[in-house]
PDB file of C-alpha atoms in Angstrom:
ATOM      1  CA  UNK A 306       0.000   0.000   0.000  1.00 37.00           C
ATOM      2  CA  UNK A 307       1.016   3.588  -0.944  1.00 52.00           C
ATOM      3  CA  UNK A 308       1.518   5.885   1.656  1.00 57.00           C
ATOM      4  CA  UNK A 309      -0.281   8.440   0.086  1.00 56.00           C
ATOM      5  CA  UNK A 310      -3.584   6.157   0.365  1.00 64.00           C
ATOM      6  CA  UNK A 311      -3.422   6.111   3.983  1.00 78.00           C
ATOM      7  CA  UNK A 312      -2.929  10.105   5.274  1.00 81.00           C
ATOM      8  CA  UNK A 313      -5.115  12.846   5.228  1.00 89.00           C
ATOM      9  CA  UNK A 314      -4.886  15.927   2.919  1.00 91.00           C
ATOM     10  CA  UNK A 315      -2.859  17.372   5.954  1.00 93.00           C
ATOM     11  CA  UNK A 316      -0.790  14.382   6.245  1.00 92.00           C
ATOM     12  CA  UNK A 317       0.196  14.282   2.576  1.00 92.00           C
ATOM     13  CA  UNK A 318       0.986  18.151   2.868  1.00 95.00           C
ATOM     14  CA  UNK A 319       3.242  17.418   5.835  1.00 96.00           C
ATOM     15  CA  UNK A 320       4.726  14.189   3.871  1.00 94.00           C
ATOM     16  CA  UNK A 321       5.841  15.609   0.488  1.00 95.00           C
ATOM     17  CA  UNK A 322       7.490  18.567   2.405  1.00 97.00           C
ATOM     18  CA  UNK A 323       9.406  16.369   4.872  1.00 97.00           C
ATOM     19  CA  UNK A 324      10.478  13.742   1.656  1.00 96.00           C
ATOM     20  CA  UNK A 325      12.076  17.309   0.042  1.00 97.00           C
ATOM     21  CA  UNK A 326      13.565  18.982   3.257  1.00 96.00           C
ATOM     22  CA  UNK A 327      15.161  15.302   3.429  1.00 96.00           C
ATOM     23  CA  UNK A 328      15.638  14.357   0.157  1.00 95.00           C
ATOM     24  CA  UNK A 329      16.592  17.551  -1.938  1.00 95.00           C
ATOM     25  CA  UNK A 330      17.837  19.154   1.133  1.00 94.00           C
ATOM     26  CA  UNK A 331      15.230  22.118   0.478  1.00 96.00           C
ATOM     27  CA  UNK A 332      15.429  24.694   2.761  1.00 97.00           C
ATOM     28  CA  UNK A 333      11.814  26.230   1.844  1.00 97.00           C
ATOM     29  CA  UNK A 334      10.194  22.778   2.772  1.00 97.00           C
ATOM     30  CA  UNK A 335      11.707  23.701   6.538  1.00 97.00           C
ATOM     31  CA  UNK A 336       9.889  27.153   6.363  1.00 97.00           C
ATOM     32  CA  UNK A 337       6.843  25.854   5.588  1.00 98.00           C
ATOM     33  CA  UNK A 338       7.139  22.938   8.031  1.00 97.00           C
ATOM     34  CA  UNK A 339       8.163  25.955  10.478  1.00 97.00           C
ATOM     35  CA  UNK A 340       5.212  28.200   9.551  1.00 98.00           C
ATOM     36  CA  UNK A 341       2.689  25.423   9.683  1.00 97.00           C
ATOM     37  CA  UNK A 342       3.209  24.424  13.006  1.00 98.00           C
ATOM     38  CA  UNK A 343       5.239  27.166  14.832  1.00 98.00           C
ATOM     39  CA  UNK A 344       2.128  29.075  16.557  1.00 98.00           C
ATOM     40  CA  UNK A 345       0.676  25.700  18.037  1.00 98.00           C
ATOM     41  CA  UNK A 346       4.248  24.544  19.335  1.00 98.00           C
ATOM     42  CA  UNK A 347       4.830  27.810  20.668  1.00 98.00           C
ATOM     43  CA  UNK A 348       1.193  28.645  22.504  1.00 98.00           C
ATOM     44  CA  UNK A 349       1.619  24.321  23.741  1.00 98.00           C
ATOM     45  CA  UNK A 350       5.249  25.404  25.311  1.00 98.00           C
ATOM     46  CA  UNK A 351       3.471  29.119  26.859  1.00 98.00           C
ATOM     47  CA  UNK A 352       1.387  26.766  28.587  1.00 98.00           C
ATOM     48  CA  UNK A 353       3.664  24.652  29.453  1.00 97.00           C
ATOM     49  CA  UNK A 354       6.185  26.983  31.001  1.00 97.00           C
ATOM     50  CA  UNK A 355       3.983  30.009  31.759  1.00 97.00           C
ATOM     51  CA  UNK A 356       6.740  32.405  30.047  1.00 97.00           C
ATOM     52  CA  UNK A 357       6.893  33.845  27.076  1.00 98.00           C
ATOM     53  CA  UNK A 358      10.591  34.158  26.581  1.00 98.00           C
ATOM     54  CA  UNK A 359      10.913  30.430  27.821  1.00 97.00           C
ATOM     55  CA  UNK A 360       8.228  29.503  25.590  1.00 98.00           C
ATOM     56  CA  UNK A 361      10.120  31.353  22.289  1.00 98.00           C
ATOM     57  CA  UNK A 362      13.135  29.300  23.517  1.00 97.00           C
ATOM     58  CA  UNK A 363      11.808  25.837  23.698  1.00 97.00           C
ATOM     59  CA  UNK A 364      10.017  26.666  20.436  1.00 98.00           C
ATOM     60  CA  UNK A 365      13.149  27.287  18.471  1.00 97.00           C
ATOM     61  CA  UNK A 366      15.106  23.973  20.493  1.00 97.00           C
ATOM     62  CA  UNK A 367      12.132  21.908  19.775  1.00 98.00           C
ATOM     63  CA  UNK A 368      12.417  22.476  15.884  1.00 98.00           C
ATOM     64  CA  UNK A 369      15.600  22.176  15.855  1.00 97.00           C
ATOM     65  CA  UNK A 370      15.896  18.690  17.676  1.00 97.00           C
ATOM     66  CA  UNK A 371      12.663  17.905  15.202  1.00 97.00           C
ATOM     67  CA  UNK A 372      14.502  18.633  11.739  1.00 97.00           C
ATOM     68  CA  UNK A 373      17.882  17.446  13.155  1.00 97.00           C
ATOM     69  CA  UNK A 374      16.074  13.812  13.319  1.00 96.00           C
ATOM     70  CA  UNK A 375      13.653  14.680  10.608  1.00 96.00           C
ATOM     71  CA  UNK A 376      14.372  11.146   8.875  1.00 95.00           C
ATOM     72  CA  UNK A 377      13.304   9.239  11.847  1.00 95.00           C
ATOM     73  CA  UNK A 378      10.120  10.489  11.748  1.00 94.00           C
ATOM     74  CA  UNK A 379       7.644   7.713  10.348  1.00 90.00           C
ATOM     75  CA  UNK A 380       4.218   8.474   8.182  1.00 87.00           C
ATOM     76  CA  UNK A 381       2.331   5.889  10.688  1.00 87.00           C
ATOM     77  CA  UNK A 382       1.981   8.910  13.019  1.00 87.00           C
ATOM     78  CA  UNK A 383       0.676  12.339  12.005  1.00 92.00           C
ATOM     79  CA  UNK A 384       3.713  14.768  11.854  1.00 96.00           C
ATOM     80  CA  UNK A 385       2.094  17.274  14.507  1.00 96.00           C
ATOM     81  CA  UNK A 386       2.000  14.345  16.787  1.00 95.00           C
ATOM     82  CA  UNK A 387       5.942  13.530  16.540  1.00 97.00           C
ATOM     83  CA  UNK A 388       6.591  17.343  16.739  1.00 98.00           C
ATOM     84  CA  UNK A 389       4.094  17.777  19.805  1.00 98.00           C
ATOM     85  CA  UNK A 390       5.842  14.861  21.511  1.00 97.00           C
ATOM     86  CA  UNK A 391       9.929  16.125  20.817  1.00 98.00           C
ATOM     87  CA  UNK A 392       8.580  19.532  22.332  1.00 98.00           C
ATOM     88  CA  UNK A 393       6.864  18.163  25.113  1.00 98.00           C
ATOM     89  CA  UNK A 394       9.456  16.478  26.244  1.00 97.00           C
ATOM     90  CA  UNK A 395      12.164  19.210  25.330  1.00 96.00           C
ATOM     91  CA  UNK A 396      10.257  21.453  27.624  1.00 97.00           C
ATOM     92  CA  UNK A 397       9.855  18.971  30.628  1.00 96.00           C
ATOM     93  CA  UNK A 398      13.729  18.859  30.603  1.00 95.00           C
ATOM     94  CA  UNK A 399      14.180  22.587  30.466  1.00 93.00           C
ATOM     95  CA  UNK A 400      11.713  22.795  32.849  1.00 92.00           C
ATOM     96  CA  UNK A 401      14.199  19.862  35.502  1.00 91.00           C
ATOM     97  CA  UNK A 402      16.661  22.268  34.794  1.00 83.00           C
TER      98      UNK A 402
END
């Protein structure tokens, strides 16, 4: 089975623009992956930490652990799911620190 038969319209989006970032190396598939999902990361680490500046911080960390592992992510899960997780837990450490 095709991946493509299995994901949503979203999923499909958030598929052929993590196959370029990783494949062609394209640096505009990262932006978009960035401005798709930076507000909700952001306003889920503001609750999280209760700071803005902490929140902009984790943010930025969190996509940059994301696209650092960007081929481990697998099209099973949704890619707002693996992101949400990787920040999550990004912020619980800042917030042990």
């Amino acid at each position: 089975m095709e991946v493509n038969q299995i994901l949503t319209e979203k999923g499909k989006r958030d598929y052929e623009l993590i196959q370029r970032a990783l494949i062609d190396n394209d640096q505009s598939a990262y932006a978009m992956l960035l401005q798709h999902y930076r507000e909700p990361v952001y306003y889920l680490m503001l609750k999280m930490t209760g700071n803005p500046y902490d929140a902009e911080d984790c943010t930025i960390e969190a996509f940059g652990k994301a696209f650092k592992k960007l081929e481990q992510y697998s099209p099973d899960f949704g890619f707002s799911t693996w992101l949400f997780r990787i920040a999550t837990n990004n912020c619980i450490d800042f917030q042990r620190k």
